[in-house]
mmCIF file of C-alpha atoms in Angstrom:
data_model
loop_
_atom_site.group_PDB
_atom_site.id
_atom_site.type_symbol
_atom_site.label_atom_id
_atom_site.label_comp_id
_atom_site.label_asym_id
_atom_site.label_seq_id
_atom_site.Cartn_x
_atom_site.Cartn_y
_atom_site.Cartn_z
ATOM 1 C CA MET J 1 -19.915 13.325 -2.973
ATOM 2 C CA ARG J 2 -16.605 11.905 -1.693
ATOM 3 C CA THR J 3 -15.960 8.958 0.583
ATOM 4 C CA PRO J 4 -16.141 10.311 4.155
ATOM 5 C CA TYR J 5 -12.791 11.229 5.732
ATOM 6 C CA ASN J 6 -12.064 9.485 9.030
ATOM 7 C CA ILE J 7 -9.429 11.087 11.288
ATOM 8 C CA LYS J 8 -9.056 7.890 13.357
ATOM 9 C CA ASN J 9 -8.209 5.894 10.220
ATOM 10 C CA GLN J 10 -5.776 8.619 9.123
ATOM 11 C CA ARG J 11 -3.977 8.463 12.485
ATOM 12 C CA PHE J 12 -3.663 4.677 12.154
ATOM 13 C CA SER J 13 -2.308 5.029 8.583
ATOM 14 C CA ASN J 14 0.209 7.647 9.720
ATOM 15 C CA SER J 15 1.364 5.455 12.603
ATOM 16 C CA ALA J 16 1.758 2.485 10.244
ATOM 17 C CA HIS J 17 3.673 4.632 7.748
ATOM 18 C CA TYR J 18 6.174 5.734 10.391
ATOM 19 C CA ALA J 19 6.620 2.113 11.468
ATOM 20 C CA ALA J 20 7.128 1.156 7.807
ATOM 21 C CA ARG J 21 9.958 3.682 7.651
ATOM 22 C CA LYS J 22 11.691 1.726 10.431
ATOM 23 C CA TYR J 23 10.846 -1.862 9.526
ATOM 24 C CA ILE J 24 9.657 -2.178 5.925
ATOM 25 C CA TYR J 25 11.289 0.315 3.562
ATOM 26 C CA PRO J 26 14.897 -0.393 4.614
ATOM 27 C CA SER J 27 14.238 -4.093 3.866
ATOM 28 C CA ILE J 28 12.579 -3.373 0.518
ATOM 29 C CA PHE J 29 15.352 -1.078 -0.690
ATOM 30 C CA GLY J 30 18.279 -2.729 1.098
ATOM 31 C CA THR J 31 19.473 0.528 2.665
ATOM 32 C CA ASN J 32 18.694 3.107 5.331
ATOM 33 C CA ASN J 33 19.671 5.949 2.976
ATOM 34 C CA LEU J 34 16.051 6.896 2.424
ATOM 35 C CA SER J 35 14.081 10.130 2.488
ATOM 36 C CA TYR J 36 10.302 10.454 2.394
ATOM 37 C CA THR J 37 7.778 12.874 0.952
ATOM 38 C CA ASN J 38 4.107 12.651 1.873
ATOM 39 C CA THR J 39 1.583 13.424 -0.837
ATOM 40 C CA LEU J 40 -1.599 13.713 1.192
ATOM 41 C CA LEU J 41 -4.526 15.515 -0.455
ATOM 42 C CA SER J 42 -4.662 18.243 2.174
ATOM 43 C CA GLN J 43 -1.075 19.418 1.651
ATOM 44 C CA GLY J 44 -1.461 21.357 -1.584
ATOM 45 C CA GLU J 45 -2.170 21.355 -5.313
ATOM 46 C CA LYS J 46 0.663 19.029 -6.346
ATOM 47 C CA GLU J 47 -0.203 16.580 -3.576
ATOM 48 C CA ALA J 48 -3.893 16.658 -4.537
ATOM 49 C CA ILE J 49 -2.922 15.493 -8.022
ATOM 50 C CA LEU J 50 -0.446 12.860 -6.808
ATOM 51 C CA ASP J 51 -2.737 11.386 -4.144
ATOM 52 C CA GLY J 52 -6.189 12.232 -5.456
ATOM 53 C CA GLU J 53 -5.657 11.636 -9.174
ATOM 54 C CA LEU J 54 -2.708 9.223 -9.414
ATOM 55 C CA GLY J 55 -2.998 7.089 -6.268
ATOM 56 C CA ILE J 56 0.454 8.027 -4.946
ATOM 57 C CA ASP J 57 0.716 8.379 -1.142
ATOM 58 C CA ARG J 58 4.476 8.711 -0.682
ATOM 59 C CA ILE J 59 7.650 9.280 -2.588
ATOM 60 C CA VAL J 60 10.664 7.419 -1.226
ATOM 61 C CA LYS J 61 14.060 8.609 -2.434
ATOM 62 C CA VAL J 62 16.870 6.064 -2.287
ATOM 63 C CA SER J 63 20.352 7.612 -2.088
ATOM 64 C CA SER J 64 23.663 5.976 -2.888
ATOM 65 C CA PRO J 65 27.193 7.157 -3.697
ATOM 66 C CA SER J 66 26.291 6.937 -7.398
ATOM 67 C CA PHE J 67 22.984 8.796 -6.929
ATOM 68 C CA PRO J 68 23.367 11.107 -3.909
ATOM 69 C CA LYS J 69 20.274 13.169 -4.790
ATOM 70 C CA GLY J 70 18.184 10.016 -4.424
ATOM 71 C CA LEU J 71 16.264 7.976 -6.970
ATOM 72 C CA PRO J 72 12.487 8.489 -6.519
ATOM 73 C CA PHE J 73 10.041 5.630 -6.022
ATOM 74 C CA THR J 74 6.318 6.382 -5.952
ATOM 75 C CA ILE J 75 4.363 4.383 -3.385
ATOM 76 C CA GLN J 76 0.705 3.628 -2.718
ATOM 77 C CA GLU J 77 0.330 2.458 0.893
ATOM 78 C CA ARG J 78 -2.499 0.551 2.489
ATOM 79 C CA PHE J 79 -2.154 -0.695 6.033
ATOM 80 C CA ARG J 80 -4.944 -2.576 7.739
ATOM 81 C CA LYS J 81 -5.553 -3.724 11.297
ATOM 82 C CA PRO J 82 -4.676 -7.260 12.482
ATOM 83 C CA LYS J 83 -8.304 -8.429 12.423
ATOM 84 C CA HIS J 84 -8.111 -8.305 8.594
ATOM 85 C CA ALA J 85 -4.867 -10.328 8.341
ATOM 86 C CA LYS J 86 -6.786 -13.581 7.892
ATOM 87 C CA PHE J 87 -7.735 -12.443 4.372
ATOM 88 C CA ARG J 88 -4.097 -12.186 3.157
ATOM 89 C CA ASP J 89 -5.125 -10.118 0.179
ATOM 90 C CA ILE J 90 -4.923 -6.653 -1.239
ATOM 91 C CA SER J 91 -8.204 -4.899 -1.861
ATOM 92 C CA ILE J 92 -8.461 -2.078 -4.361
ATOM 93 C CA PRO J 93 -11.579 0.093 -4.647
ATOM 94 C CA GLU J 94 -13.025 -0.213 -8.149
ATOM 95 C CA TRP J 95 -16.054 2.094 -8.137
ATOM 96 C CA LEU J 96 -17.199 4.817 -5.714
ATOM 97 C CA HIS J 97 -20.988 4.669 -5.932
ATOM 98 C CA LYS J 98 -21.677 7.734 -3.735
ATOM 99 C CA SER J 99 -19.909 9.966 -6.230
ATOM 100 C CA ASN J 100 -20.377 7.661 -9.255
ATOM 101 C CA ARG J 101 -16.642 7.880 -9.934
ATOM 102 C CA PRO J 102 -13.913 5.370 -10.677
ATOM 103 C CA GLY J 103 -11.994 4.103 -7.661
ATOM 104 C CA GLU J 104 -8.299 3.653 -7.040
ATOM 105 C CA LEU J 105 -8.050 0.758 -9.508
ATOM 106 C CA TYR J 106 -8.466 3.164 -12.424
ATOM 107 C CA LYS J 107 -5.997 5.765 -11.203
ATOM 108 C CA LEU J 108 -3.272 3.646 -9.577
ATOM 109 C CA SER J 109 -0.043 5.077 -11.004
ATOM 110 C CA ALA J 110 2.440 4.418 -8.194
ATOM 111 C CA GLY J 111 5.451 2.212 -8.876
ATOM 112 C CA LEU J 112 4.913 0.089 -5.752
ATOM 113 C CA PHE J 113 1.794 -0.811 -3.825
ATOM 114 C CA VAL J 114 2.860 -1.536 -0.226
ATOM 115 C CA TYR J 115 0.057 -3.383 1.524
ATOM 116 C CA GLY J 116 0.015 -5.045 4.906
ATOM 117 C CA TYR J 117 -1.359 -5.644 8.353
ATOM 118 C CA TYR J 118 -0.058 -3.476 11.189
ATOM 119 C CA ASP J 119 -0.515 -4.180 14.907
ATOM 120 C CA GLU J 120 -0.228 -0.689 16.357
ATOM 121 C CA PRO J 121 -0.065 -1.617 20.075
ATOM 122 C CA LYS J 122 2.773 -4.094 19.379
ATOM 123 C CA ASP J 123 4.403 -1.805 16.789
ATOM 124 C CA MET J 124 4.829 -4.622 14.285
ATOM 125 C CA PHE J 125 3.647 -5.752 10.889
ATOM 126 C CA LEU J 126 2.140 -9.213 10.688
ATOM 127 C CA GLU J 127 2.623 -9.427 6.929
ATOM 128 C CA VAL J 128 3.438 -6.965 4.155
ATOM 129 C CA VAL J 129 3.771 -7.265 0.390
ATOM 130 C CA ALA J 130 5.306 -4.707 -1.944
ATOM 131 C CA VAL J 131 3.680 -5.205 -5.331
ATOM 132 C CA SER J 132 4.958 -3.886 -8.652
ATOM 133 C CA VAL J 133 1.986 -1.874 -9.922
ATOM 134 C CA ILE J 134 2.926 -2.336 -13.591
ATOM 135 C CA ASP J 135 3.055 -6.124 -13.127
ATOM 136 C CA LEU J 136 -0.232 -6.046 -11.193
ATOM 137 C CA MET J 137 -2.019 -3.995 -13.850
ATOM 138 C CA MET J 138 -0.605 -6.074 -16.716
ATOM 139 C CA GLY J 139 -1.748 -9.258 -14.975
ATOM 140 C CA LEU J 140 -5.237 -7.842 -14.461
ATOM 141 C CA ALA J 141 -5.427 -6.560 -18.043
ATOM 142 C CA ASN J 142 -4.339 -9.834 -19.631
ATOM 143 C CA GLY J 143 -6.230 -12.068 -17.208
ATOM 144 C CA THR J 144 -3.231 -13.835 -15.645
ATOM 145 C CA ILE J 145 -3.968 -12.576 -12.120
ATOM 146 C CA LYS J 146 -7.103 -14.016 -10.526
ATOM 147 C CA TYR J 147 -9.197 -11.715 -8.341
ATOM 148 C CA THR J 148 -12.522 -11.586 -6.560
ATOM 149 C CA LYS J 149 -15.066 -8.775 -6.488
ATOM 150 C CA GLY J 150 -16.805 -7.457 -3.408
ATOM 151 C CA THR J 151 -18.567 -4.485 -1.874
ATOM 152 C CA PHE J 152 -17.614 -2.231 1.037
ATOM 153 C CA GLU J 153 -21.197 -1.579 2.151
ATOM 154 C CA ALA J 154 -20.277 1.138 4.672
ATOM 155 C CA LYS J 155 -18.457 3.166 1.999
ATOM 156 C CA ASP J 156 -20.765 2.206 -0.881
ATOM 157 C CA GLN J 157 -17.781 1.031 -2.960
ATOM 158 C CA THR J 158 -17.047 -2.035 -5.036
ATOM 159 C CA PHE J 159 -13.549 -3.482 -4.933
ATOM 160 C CA ILE J 160 -11.365 -6.256 -6.257
ATOM 161 C CA GLY J 161 -9.407 -8.526 -3.933
ATOM 162 C CA ILE J 162 -6.229 -10.396 -4.855
ATOM 163 C CA ASN J 163 -4.701 -13.025 -2.577
ATOM 164 C CA PHE J 164 -1.039 -12.577 -1.589
ATOM 165 C CA ASP J 165 -0.183 -16.068 -2.892
ATOM 166 C CA GLU J 166 -1.779 -15.233 -6.257
ATOM 167 C CA LEU J 167 0.315 -12.067 -6.440
ATOM 168 C CA LYS J 168 3.486 -14.026 -5.600
ATOM 169 C CA LYS J 169 2.632 -16.686 -8.196
ATOM 170 C CA SER J 170 2.168 -13.994 -10.842
ATOM 171 C CA GLY J 171 5.607 -12.494 -10.140
ATOM 172 C CA ALA J 172 4.140 -9.108 -9.176
ATOM 173 C CA VAL J 173 5.494 -9.203 -5.596
ATOM 174 C CA ARG J 174 8.826 -7.389 -5.221
ATOM 175 C CA ALA J 175 9.123 -7.989 -1.473
ATOM 176 C CA CYS J 176 7.223 -9.808 1.241
ATOM 177 C CA ILE J 177 7.892 -9.530 4.946
ATOM 178 C CA LYS J 178 6.311 -11.320 7.899
ATOM 179 C CA ASN J 179 6.453 -10.318 11.556
ATOM 180 C CA ALA J 180 8.462 -7.151 10.988
ATOM 181 C CA GLY J 181 9.015 -4.996 14.011
ATOM 182 C CA LYS J 182 10.765 -6.037 17.138
ATOM 183 C CA HIS J 183 11.768 -9.281 15.392
ATOM 184 C CA GLU J 184 11.863 -9.786 11.644
ATOM 185 C CA TRP J 185 11.308 -13.487 11.114
ATOM 186 C CA TRP J 186 10.921 -13.975 7.402
ATOM 187 C CA LYS J 187 11.233 -11.988 4.241
ATOM 188 C CA CYS J 188 11.517 -12.496 0.514
ATOM 189 C CA ILE J 189 13.098 -9.783 -1.553
ATOM 190 C CA LYS J 190 13.198 -9.843 -5.357
ATOM 191 C CA ARG J 191 16.195 -7.870 -6.587
#
């Protein structure tokens, strides 16, 4: 048994993704020469493997004069509503109890985990972090990144939560952006 699909949540995620194309990805990559591929489960066999088995939601290709075909970056996206912004953490499902299967934590293979809080009516992001997945996983494996454990009761899932400041302290954050949208007030980019 899978976690129930929610069309309303999917619409919100899609809206946030298209806003991220305008406000977040050009800042992360330092260019507008970007192309995007969605890897949603429902799109086909390849996408089912990328999204369902490897935790990859998007592929962003970054083009330049040296690499006109575009260098691929695999992305896991998670955008939440403003009411959750007070937590300032990423949450990653650990175990799916309904299906007795491992959660995203055990399949996360994207290069970047882009996580943030999107205010859809205002078309702006309150705060976003782009986390290097390899640095995140290494920090979890060797115990240098502190996390909490919790339960999503409604979905019957356990998860780990990691505070944004903890991620920054660990060096896993590649970019952080606050108030991106109509006005971009603050950002940190690690290049």
